[in-house]
Coordinates of C-alpha atoms in Angstrom, one line a residue:
Chain A
M1 CA 0.0 0.0 0.0
S2 CA 1.2 3.5 -0.9
D3 CA 1.5 6.3 1.7
E4 CA -0.7 8.6 -0.2
P5 CA -4.5 8.1 -0.2
L6 CA -6.4 7.6 -3.4
L7 CA -9.6 9.2 -2.2
K8 CA -10.3 11.7 0.5
V9 CA -13.8 12.2 1.6
K10 CA -14.7 15.3 3.7
N11 CA -18.0 16.0 5.4
L12 CA -20.0 14.4 2.7
T13 CA -23.7 15.0 3.3
K14 CA -26.7 14.1 1.2
Y15 CA -30.2 15.2 1.8
Y16 CA -33.2 14.1 -0.2
G17 CA -35.1 17.3 0.3
A18 CA -35.6 17.5 4.0
R19 CA -34.9 13.8 4.5
L20 CA -31.4 12.7 5.5
G21 CA -29.6 10.3 3.2
C22 CA -26.2 10.3 4.9
A23 CA -24.3 13.0 6.9
D24 CA -20.8 14.1 7.7
V25 CA -19.0 11.2 6.2
N26 CA -15.2 11.5 6.5
F27 CA -12.6 8.9 5.5
E28 CA -9.5 8.3 3.4
L29 CA -9.1 5.4 1.1
Y30 CA -5.6 4.1 0.3
P31 CA -4.5 2.3 -2.9
G32 CA -5.0 -1.5 -2.5
E33 CA -7.4 -1.0 0.4
V34 CA -10.9 -2.5 0.6
L35 CA -13.4 -0.5 2.7
A36 CA -16.7 -2.1 3.7
I37 CA -19.7 -0.1 4.5
V38 CA -22.1 -2.1 6.6
G39 CA -25.4 -1.3 8.2
E40 CA -29.1 -2.2 8.1
S41 CA -31.5 -1.4 5.4
G42 CA -32.2 2.4 5.3
S43 CA -29.0 3.3 7.1
G44 CA -27.7 5.3 4.2
K45 CA -25.1 3.0 2.9
T46 CA -26.4 2.8 -0.7
T47 CA -26.9 6.6 -0.7
L48 CA -23.3 7.0 0.4
L49 CA -22.1 4.6 -2.3
S50 CA -24.1 6.4 -5.1
T51 CA -22.8 9.8 -3.9
L52 CA -19.2 8.5 -3.8
S53 CA -19.5 7.1 -7.3
A54 CA -20.8 10.4 -8.5
N55 CA -24.2 9.1 -9.4
L56 CA -25.7 11.5 -7.0
E57 CA -24.8 15.1 -6.2
P58 CA -24.0 15.6 -2.5
T59 CA -25.8 18.4 -0.6
S60 CA -22.5 19.4 0.9
G61 CA -18.9 18.2 1.3
E62 CA -16.4 17.0 -1.2
A63 CA -14.6 13.9 -2.4
L64 CA -11.0 14.4 -3.6
Y65 CA -9.7 11.8 -6.0
R66 CA -6.1 11.4 -7.0
M67 CA -6.2 11.2 -10.8
R68 CA -3.8 9.1 -12.9
D69 CA -1.7 12.2 -13.4
E70 CA -1.4 12.6 -9.6
S71 CA -3.5 15.7 -9.5
W72 CA -6.2 16.0 -6.8
R73 CA -9.7 16.7 -8.2
N74 CA -13.0 17.1 -6.4
I75 CA -15.1 14.6 -8.3
Y76 CA -18.2 16.8 -8.0
E77 CA -16.5 19.6 -9.8
L78 CA -15.4 17.6 -12.8
S79 CA -17.2 18.4 -16.0
E80 CA -19.7 15.8 -17.1
A81 CA -17.4 14.6 -19.8
E82 CA -14.5 14.1 -17.4
R83 CA -16.7 12.4 -14.9
R84 CA -18.1 10.0 -17.3
F85 CA -14.6 9.2 -18.7
L86 CA -13.4 8.6 -15.2
T87 CA -16.2 6.3 -14.3
R88 CA -15.7 4.1 -17.3
T89 CA -11.9 3.9 -17.2
D90 CA -10.4 4.4 -13.8
W91 CA -13.5 3.3 -11.8
G92 CA -15.8 0.3 -11.8
F93 CA -19.2 -0.2 -10.4
V94 CA -20.5 -3.7 -9.6
H95 CA -24.3 -3.7 -9.2
Q96 CA -26.1 -6.1 -6.9
N97 CA -28.3 -7.1 -9.9
P98 CA -26.0 -7.9 -12.8
A99 CA -28.7 -6.9 -15.3
D100 CA -28.2 -3.3 -14.2
G101 CA -24.5 -3.4 -15.0
L102 CA -24.5 -5.6 -18.1
R103 CA -26.0 -5.2 -21.6
M104 CA -28.2 -8.3 -21.6
T105 CA -28.8 -8.3 -25.3
V106 CA -25.2 -8.4 -26.5
S107 CA -22.7 -11.2 -26.1
A108 CA -20.4 -11.7 -23.2
G109 CA -17.4 -10.8 -25.3
A110 CA -19.0 -7.5 -26.3
N111 CA -19.9 -6.8 -22.7
V112 CA -16.3 -7.1 -21.7
G113 CA -15.0 -5.3 -24.8
E114 CA -17.4 -2.3 -24.5
R115 CA -15.1 -0.3 -22.2
L116 CA -12.2 -0.9 -24.5
M117 CA -14.1 0.3 -27.5
A118 CA -15.3 3.3 -25.5
V119 CA -11.7 4.4 -24.9
G120 CA -10.9 4.0 -28.6
D121 CA -9.7 0.4 -29.2
R122 CA -10.6 -0.3 -32.8
H123 CA -8.9 -3.7 -33.3
Y124 CA -11.4 -6.6 -33.2
G125 CA -8.8 -9.3 -32.7
R126 CA -7.2 -7.5 -29.8
I127 CA -10.5 -6.7 -28.1
R128 CA -11.5 -10.3 -28.4
D129 CA -8.2 -11.6 -27.0
T130 CA -8.6 -9.3 -24.0
A131 CA -12.2 -10.4 -23.5
L132 CA -11.1 -14.1 -23.6
D133 CA -8.4 -13.4 -21.1
W134 CA -10.8 -11.7 -18.8
L135 CA -13.4 -14.4 -19.1
G136 CA -10.7 -16.9 -18.1
R137 CA -9.8 -14.8 -15.1
V138 CA -13.4 -14.8 -13.8
E139 CA -13.7 -18.5 -14.6
I140 CA -16.1 -18.3 -17.5
A141 CA -15.5 -20.9 -20.2
A142 CA -14.0 -19.5 -23.4
D143 CA -16.8 -21.1 -25.5
R144 CA -19.4 -18.9 -23.8
I145 CA -17.8 -15.7 -25.3
D146 CA -20.5 -15.3 -27.9
D147 CA -23.4 -16.2 -25.7
Q148 CA -25.6 -13.5 -24.2
P149 CA -25.6 -13.0 -20.5
R150 CA -29.3 -13.9 -20.6
S151 CA -28.3 -17.5 -20.9
F152 CA -25.9 -17.3 -17.9
S153 CA -26.6 -18.3 -14.3
G154 CA -26.7 -15.6 -11.6
G155 CA -23.2 -16.3 -10.5
M156 CA -21.8 -16.2 -14.0
R157 CA -23.5 -13.0 -14.7
Q158 CA -22.0 -11.4 -11.6
R159 CA -18.5 -12.7 -12.6
L160 CA -19.1 -11.3 -16.1
Q161 CA -20.0 -8.0 -14.6
I162 CA -16.8 -8.0 -12.6
A163 CA -14.8 -8.8 -15.7
R164 CA -16.5 -6.0 -17.7
N165 CA -15.6 -3.5 -15.0
L166 CA -12.0 -4.6 -14.5
V167 CA -11.0 -4.7 -18.2
T168 CA -9.7 -1.1 -18.3
G169 CA -7.6 -1.6 -15.2
P170 CA -9.5 0.6 -12.9
R171 CA -7.9 1.8 -9.6
L172 CA -11.2 2.1 -7.7
V173 CA -14.2 -0.2 -7.8
F174 CA -17.5 0.3 -6.1
M175 CA -19.6 -2.7 -5.2
D176 CA -23.1 -2.7 -4.1
E177 CA -23.9 -6.0 -2.4
P178 CA -21.9 -8.0 -4.9
T179 CA -22.9 -11.3 -3.5
G180 CA -26.6 -10.5 -2.8
G181 CA -29.1 -12.8 -4.3
L182 CA -26.6 -15.6 -4.9
D183 CA -26.7 -19.0 -3.1
V184 CA -24.1 -19.7 -0.4
S185 CA -21.7 -21.8 -2.4
V186 CA -21.7 -19.4 -5.3
Q187 CA -21.2 -16.6 -2.9
A188 CA -18.2 -18.3 -1.4
R189 CA -16.7 -18.8 -4.9
L190 CA -17.3 -15.2 -5.9
L191 CA -15.8 -13.9 -2.7
D192 CA -12.8 -16.0 -3.2
L193 CA -12.4 -14.7 -6.8
L194 CA -12.9 -11.1 -5.7
R195 CA -10.4 -11.4 -3.0
Q196 CA -7.9 -12.8 -5.4
L197 CA -8.5 -10.2 -8.1
V198 CA -8.3 -7.3 -5.6
G199 CA -5.0 -8.7 -4.3
E200 CA -3.5 -9.3 -7.7
L201 CA -4.5 -6.0 -9.3
G202 CA -3.9 -3.9 -6.2
L203 CA -7.4 -2.5 -6.5
S204 CA -9.0 -0.2 -4.0
A205 CA -12.6 -1.0 -3.4
I206 CA -15.6 0.3 -1.5
V207 CA -18.0 -2.5 -0.8
V208 CA -21.5 -2.0 0.5
T209 CA -23.0 -5.0 2.2
H210 CA -25.3 -6.0 5.0
D211 CA -23.5 -9.3 5.3
L212 CA -20.8 -9.1 7.9
A213 CA -19.2 -12.3 6.6
V214 CA -18.6 -10.6 3.3
A215 CA -17.1 -7.6 5.1
R216 CA -14.9 -9.9 7.1
L217 CA -13.6 -11.8 4.1
L218 CA -13.1 -8.9 1.7
S219 CA -12.3 -5.7 3.6
H220 CA -9.4 -4.3 5.5
R221 CA -11.4 -1.6 7.1
M222 CA -15.1 -1.0 7.7
M223 CA -17.5 1.7 8.5
V224 CA -20.8 0.9 10.4
M225 CA -23.7 3.2 9.4
K226 CA -26.9 3.9 11.2
G227 CA -29.5 6.5 10.5
G228 CA -27.3 8.1 7.9
H229 CA -24.3 8.5 10.2
V230 CA -21.1 6.6 10.5
I231 CA -21.2 5.4 14.1
E232 CA -18.1 3.3 14.1
A233 CA -15.1 2.8 11.8
G234 CA -11.9 0.9 12.1
L235 CA -10.0 -2.2 11.0
T236 CA -12.5 -4.9 10.1
D237 CA -11.2 -7.4 12.5
R238 CA -11.1 -4.9 15.3
V239 CA -14.7 -3.8 14.7
L240 CA -16.1 -7.3 14.4
D241 CA -14.1 -8.8 17.3
D242 CA -14.4 -5.9 19.6
P243 CA -17.4 -3.7 18.7
R244 CA -17.6 -0.6 20.8
E245 CA -21.0 0.9 19.9
P246 CA -24.1 -0.8 21.2
Y247 CA -25.5 -0.9 17.7
T248 CA -22.4 -2.6 16.3
Q249 CA -22.5 -5.1 19.2
L250 CA -26.1 -5.9 18.3
L251 CA -25.2 -6.3 14.6
V252 CA -22.4 -8.6 15.3
S253 CA -24.3 -10.7 17.8
S254 CA -27.2 -11.1 15.4
I255 CA -25.2 -13.1 12.9
L256 CA -26.7 -16.6 12.7
Q257 CA -24.4 -19.4 13.8
V258 CA -24.8 -22.8 12.4
Chain B
M29 CA -67.1 32.5 -56.1
K30 CA -66.1 29.0 -56.9
A31 CA -64.8 27.1 -54.0
V32 CA -61.3 25.9 -54.8
A33 CA -58.8 24.3 -52.6
N34 CA -56.2 27.0 -51.9
Y35 CA -52.8 25.5 -51.4
N36 CA -49.8 27.7 -50.6
F37 CA -46.9 27.1 -52.9
A38 CA -45.5 23.6 -52.2
Y39 CA -48.3 22.8 -49.7
L40 CA -46.7 24.0 -46.5
D41 CA -47.5 27.6 -45.2
E42 CA -44.7 30.1 -45.3
Q43 CA -44.2 30.2 -41.5
T44 CA -43.7 26.4 -41.4
K45 CA -41.2 26.6 -44.3
R46 CA -39.3 29.3 -42.4
M47 CA -39.2 27.1 -39.3
I48 CA -37.9 24.1 -41.3
R49 CA -35.4 26.3 -43.2
R50 CA -34.0 27.5 -39.9
A51 CA -33.6 23.9 -38.8
I52 CA -31.9 23.0 -42.1
L53 CA -29.5 25.9 -41.8
K54 CA -28.6 24.8 -38.3
A55 CA -28.2 21.2 -39.5
V56 CA -25.9 22.4 -42.3
A57 CA -23.8 24.4 -39.8
I58 CA -23.3 21.3 -37.6
P59 CA -22.8 18.4 -40.0
G60 CA -24.4 15.2 -38.7
Y61 CA -26.1 16.8 -35.7
Q62 CA -29.8 16.0 -35.4
V63 CA -31.8 19.2 -35.2
P64 CA -35.3 18.9 -33.7
F65 CA -38.0 20.6 -35.7
S66 CA -41.8 20.9 -35.4
S67 CA -42.8 18.3 -37.9
R68 CA -46.2 18.8 -39.5
E69 CA -48.9 16.4 -40.4
M70 CA -48.6 15.7 -44.1
P71 CA -51.2 14.2 -46.4
M72 CA -49.5 10.8 -46.3
P73 CA -48.8 8.3 -43.7
Y74 CA -45.7 8.2 -41.5
G75 CA -43.1 5.9 -43.1
W76 CA -43.9 7.2 -46.6
G77 CA -41.5 10.1 -46.4
T78 CA -43.2 12.8 -44.4
G79 CA -39.8 14.2 -43.3
G80 CA -38.3 14.2 -46.8
V81 CA -41.4 15.8 -48.2
Q82 CA -41.3 18.6 -45.6
V83 CA -37.7 19.3 -46.4
T84 CA -38.3 19.3 -50.1
A85 CA -41.3 21.6 -49.7
S86 CA -39.2 24.1 -47.7
I87 CA -36.4 24.3 -50.2
I88 CA -38.1 23.9 -53.5
G89 CA -38.6 26.9 -55.8
P90 CA -40.6 27.4 -59.0
D91 CA -37.5 26.9 -61.2
D92 CA -36.4 23.7 -59.5
V93 CA -36.6 20.3 -61.3
L94 CA -37.6 17.5 -59.0
K95 CA -36.7 13.8 -59.2
V96 CA -38.0 11.3 -56.7
I97 CA -36.7 7.8 -56.3
D98 CA -37.7 4.9 -54.1
Q99 CA -35.1 2.1 -53.8
G100 CA -33.4 3.7 -56.8
A101 CA -36.5 3.4 -59.0
D102 CA -38.5 6.3 -60.4
D103 CA -41.6 4.3 -61.1
T104 CA -42.5 2.8 -57.8
T105 CA -45.6 3.9 -55.8
N106 CA -43.8 6.2 -53.3
A107 CA -41.8 7.9 -56.0
V108 CA -44.7 8.4 -58.3
S109 CA -47.0 9.8 -55.7
I110 CA -44.5 12.2 -54.2
R111 CA -43.5 13.4 -57.7
A112 CA -47.2 13.9 -58.6
F113 CA -47.7 15.7 -55.2
F114 CA -45.1 18.4 -56.0
A115 CA -46.1 18.6 -59.6
K116 CA -49.6 19.5 -58.3
V117 CA -48.9 21.7 -55.3
A118 CA -45.7 23.5 -56.6
R119 CA -46.2 23.1 -60.3
V120 CA -42.5 22.4 -60.7
A121 CA -41.0 20.5 -63.5
T122 CA -40.2 16.9 -62.7
T123 CA -37.8 14.5 -64.3
T124 CA -36.4 11.0 -64.0
H125 CA -33.0 12.0 -65.2
T126 CA -30.5 12.4 -62.4
A127 CA -28.4 14.9 -64.4
E128 CA -31.3 17.3 -65.0
A129 CA -32.6 17.3 -61.4
T130 CA -31.9 20.1 -59.0
I131 CA -33.6 18.4 -56.1
I132 CA -33.6 14.6 -55.7
Q133 CA -35.8 13.2 -53.0
T134 CA -34.8 9.6 -52.2
R135 CA -35.8 6.7 -50.2
H136 CA -32.9 4.4 -49.5
R137 CA -30.6 5.0 -52.5
I138 CA -28.1 7.4 -53.9
P139 CA -28.1 7.7 -57.7
E140 CA -25.3 5.9 -59.5
R141 CA -24.4 9.1 -61.5
K142 CA -22.1 11.3 -59.5
L143 CA -24.0 14.2 -58.0
E144 CA -22.8 17.7 -58.9
A145 CA -22.5 21.0 -57.1
G146 CA -25.9 22.7 -57.0
Q147 CA -27.8 19.5 -56.6
I148 CA -29.6 18.7 -53.4
L149 CA -30.3 15.1 -52.2
V150 CA -33.2 14.9 -49.7
Y151 CA -33.3 11.6 -47.8
Q152 CA -36.5 10.2 -46.2
V153 CA -35.4 8.9 -42.8
P154 CA -37.4 6.5 -40.6
I155 CA -35.1 6.4 -37.5
P156 CA -32.5 9.2 -37.3
E157 CA -30.8 7.9 -34.1
P158 CA -28.0 5.4 -34.9
L159 CA -27.7 4.5 -31.2
R160 CA -31.4 3.8 -30.8
F161 CA -31.3 0.0 -30.8
L162 CA -28.4 -0.2 -28.3
E163 CA -29.6 2.6 -26.0
P164 CA -33.3 3.2 -26.1
R165 CA -33.2 6.3 -23.8
E166 CA -33.3 9.5 -25.9
T167 CA -31.9 11.5 -23.0
E168 CA -28.9 9.2 -22.8
T169 CA -28.2 9.1 -26.6
R170 CA -28.3 12.9 -26.8
K171 CA -25.8 13.0 -24.0
M172 CA -23.7 10.4 -25.8
H173 CA -23.7 12.6 -28.9
A174 CA -22.9 15.7 -26.9
L175 CA -19.9 14.0 -25.2
E176 CA -18.8 12.1 -28.3
E177 CA -19.2 8.7 -26.5
Y178 CA -19.5 6.4 -29.5
G179 CA -18.0 3.2 -28.1
L180 CA -21.4 1.6 -28.2
M181 CA -21.6 1.9 -32.0
H182 CA -18.6 -0.4 -32.2
V183 CA -20.2 -2.8 -29.8
K184 CA -22.8 -3.4 -32.5
L185 CA -20.2 -4.0 -35.1
Y186 CA -18.3 -6.3 -32.7
E187 CA -21.5 -8.3 -32.3
D188 CA -21.8 -8.6 -36.0
I189 CA -18.3 -10.0 -36.4
A190 CA -18.7 -12.3 -33.4
R191 CA -21.9 -13.8 -34.9
H192 CA -21.3 -13.7 -38.6
G193 CA -17.5 -13.5 -38.9
R194 CA -17.7 -10.2 -40.7
I195 CA -19.6 -6.9 -40.3
A196 CA -23.0 -8.1 -41.5
T197 CA -24.7 -4.7 -41.3
T198 CA -25.6 -4.0 -44.9
Y199 CA -27.8 -0.9 -44.7
A200 CA -28.1 2.0 -42.3
Y201 CA -24.4 1.6 -41.8
P202 CA -23.2 4.1 -39.2
V203 CA -20.9 6.9 -40.4
K204 CA -18.9 9.6 -38.7
V205 CA -19.4 13.0 -40.2
E206 CA -16.5 15.5 -40.3
G207 CA -14.8 13.6 -37.5
R208 CA -17.5 14.5 -35.0
Y209 CA -21.1 13.2 -35.1
V210 CA -22.0 9.6 -35.7
M211 CA -24.9 9.6 -38.1
D212 CA -27.4 7.1 -39.5
P213 CA -27.3 7.5 -43.3
S214 CA -31.0 6.3 -43.4
P215 CA -31.5 2.8 -44.6
T216 CA -29.4 3.2 -47.8
P217 CA -27.3 0.2 -48.6
K218 CA -23.8 0.5 -47.3
F219 CA -22.8 0.4 -51.0
D220 CA -23.8 4.0 -51.2
N221 CA -21.8 5.2 -48.1
P222 CA -18.7 6.1 -50.1
K223 CA -20.8 8.3 -52.3
M224 CA -21.6 10.5 -49.3
H225 CA -18.0 11.2 -48.7
R226 CA -17.0 14.6 -49.9
S227 CA -20.0 14.7 -52.2
E228 CA -20.4 17.9 -54.2
A229 CA -24.1 17.9 -53.6
L230 CA -25.8 19.1 -50.4
Q231 CA -27.4 16.2 -48.5
L232 CA -30.4 16.8 -46.3
F233 CA -32.1 14.2 -44.1
G234 CA -35.7 14.6 -42.9
A235 CA -37.3 12.3 -40.3
G236 CA -41.0 13.4 -40.0
R237 CA -42.2 11.0 -37.3
E238 CA -39.1 11.6 -35.2
H239 CA -39.1 15.4 -35.7
R240 CA -35.4 15.5 -36.7
I241 CA -33.5 17.1 -39.6
Y242 CA -29.8 16.6 -40.2
A243 CA -27.4 17.4 -43.0
V244 CA -24.1 16.8 -44.7
P245 CA -22.9 19.9 -46.5
P246 CA -20.9 19.5 -49.8
H247 CA -17.3 18.4 -49.5
T248 CA -17.8 17.0 -46.0
D249 CA -15.9 13.9 -44.7
V250 CA -18.2 11.0 -44.2
V251 CA -16.4 7.9 -42.9
S252 CA -18.0 4.5 -42.3
L253 CA -17.1 3.0 -38.9
D254 CA -15.1 -0.2 -38.8
F255 CA -12.3 -2.1 -37.1
E256 CA -8.7 -2.0 -38.0
D257 CA -8.7 -5.7 -38.7
H258 CA -12.2 -5.7 -40.2
P259 CA -12.2 -2.7 -42.5
F260 CA -15.4 -1.3 -44.1
E261 CA -16.2 -2.7 -47.4
I262 CA -19.2 -2.4 -49.8
Q263 CA -21.3 -5.2 -51.3
H264 CA -19.9 -6.9 -54.5
F265 CA -22.1 -8.5 -57.1
E266 CA -20.9 -11.5 -59.0
E267 CA -22.8 -10.8 -62.2
P268 CA -23.5 -7.6 -64.1
C269 CA -26.9 -6.0 -64.6
A270 CA -28.9 -8.4 -66.9
L271 CA -30.5 -5.6 -68.8
C272 CA -27.6 -3.1 -69.4
G273 CA -24.5 -5.1 -68.4
A274 CA -23.4 -2.5 -65.8
E275 CA -20.8 -3.5 -63.3
G276 CA -19.9 -1.8 -60.0
V277 CA -23.4 -0.6 -59.5
Y278 CA -26.0 -1.7 -56.9
L279 CA -28.2 -4.5 -58.2
D280 CA -31.6 -5.8 -57.2
E281 CA -32.4 -9.5 -57.5
V282 CA -35.6 -10.2 -59.4
I283 CA -37.2 -13.6 -59.1
L284 CA -38.3 -14.8 -62.6
D285 CA -40.1 -18.1 -61.9
D286 CA -40.7 -20.7 -59.2
R287 CA -37.8 -22.9 -60.3
G288 CA -35.0 -20.7 -59.0
G289 CA -34.7 -18.5 -62.0
H290 CA -33.6 -15.0 -61.1
M291 CA -31.8 -12.0 -62.6
Y292 CA -29.9 -9.0 -61.3
V293 CA -30.9 -5.6 -62.5
C294 CA -29.8 -2.1 -61.7
S295 CA -31.5 -0.7 -58.7
D296 CA -31.1 2.8 -60.2
T297 CA -33.6 2.6 -63.1
D298 CA -32.6 5.9 -64.7
H299 CA -29.0 4.8 -64.8
C300 CA -30.0 1.5 -66.4
E301 CA -32.2 3.2 -69.0
E302 CA -29.5 5.7 -70.0
R303 CA -27.1 2.9 -70.5
R304 CA -29.5 0.9 -72.6
D305 CA -30.2 4.0 -74.7
A306 CA -26.5 4.4 -75.2
G307 CA -26.4 0.9 -76.6
F308 CA -25.2 -1.2 -73.6
V309 CA -26.9 -4.6 -73.5
G310 CA -26.9 -7.2 -70.8
V311 CA -27.6 -11.0 -71.0
L312 CA -31.4 -10.7 -70.8
G313 CA -31.5 -7.3 -72.5
M314 CA -31.4 -8.9 -75.9
Q315 CA -34.3 -11.1 -75.3
E316 CA -36.4 -8.2 -74.2
A317 CA -35.5 -6.3 -77.4
A318 CA -36.4 -9.4 -79.4
E319 CA -39.8 -10.0 -77.8

């Protein structure tokens, strides 16, 4: 991990009219670090993720991002063209429902290749080779490259979505419940894959989840949210093994044990 | 007084024509950009060229000579009725000869004869948005045009190659105009795409149902999208026109009987007639003369 952060978030606040989404969020994210945001439904974690990924304008506060040229930019002050370019090259966004992040009517290869074509790659053979390579890395058989994601299982779709996001070598990936809706064995395989990819590529990631096991496996640090506020933050193992806030204690103790 | 139907010259009222001319001027100023305009109801159904007719009505003058083609032919229903329409409401001269025409309204072809400076080609466009089938949201496609995000267009071509081994799009083949806007050249065969490139004639596109006008001014770069390892190429025909023997022109296949008999003839009927008048004869042209 580098000494300089990749993202600095300062006093980020989002109101929907008079209703609070999330308030006064502060944190720094370092290269190669995975941050989990946990909390119950309605705690503001998805609002926070949407705001961080520049899908929503914050009401106040800023998020400074270290661009590839090492300059610090407030992501909310980028022009729309710059922001859209950033989100499809240096960032990734893995949706809970793969249909939201994939083009369901074009083949797996085109799904992976889209970002390459968007940044100007115009060589079919190269795009296809890269797509094949990425399908292999997310454990999708090469002979499925021309199939549409409609014919894929839930787990395969999610892995395809991950490949599609990682193909441009992003430095920061946002994930919204990446294992939600998958059965337990598929979840385990996906988590394994994600952990491996994050390690290999030195990605930074911000993962929203309500599943503490996912947070435990994937993240280095975590933030616990309740009612739009971050009530506890720290190293994942510390927070889960020694929760300080009553709400966090409740959350940890309500994990089902088999 | 006798009750007669009072049409304004060329059917549309003058205010409407001014509005459409303003849209056309804007379209010419920004080649390939789709300019919204307030499309009027025309005395014909959508899909029959309401956009093209409005553009023609706005630019036509009493001295113009009009030619109308439908799939290259001067004698098909759409071409005949639009030609008759303008002969009636504008009393302009009409022709089937490409060289004599000052305005050519077309549905899905560009004449084989090279167009010259001073001529205007008016296209009838059903769907002006090249990104429509990949991105159905109009708000999003407008943003994509504004920010020049055209990666999606190549996704379509990629899909073609992945499925068919080559770019199988044969008509409405997307082009980039003057290095900026990606444009749908209306459903003309891709055979005609190279003719749009640096054409001496002004090319205007009218989409009536979709309320859009766009344009390619003379001498403008029009480049068909492709991949480095799968370059753009036009259709090739194995045999020449059966009537006039022309090669290197766009041909229609005509079924002759129910035993697999067929012939290829020029899609551009005027071009074919001129060649036959000049003495060129194809394989079946002789038979026709003998009969």
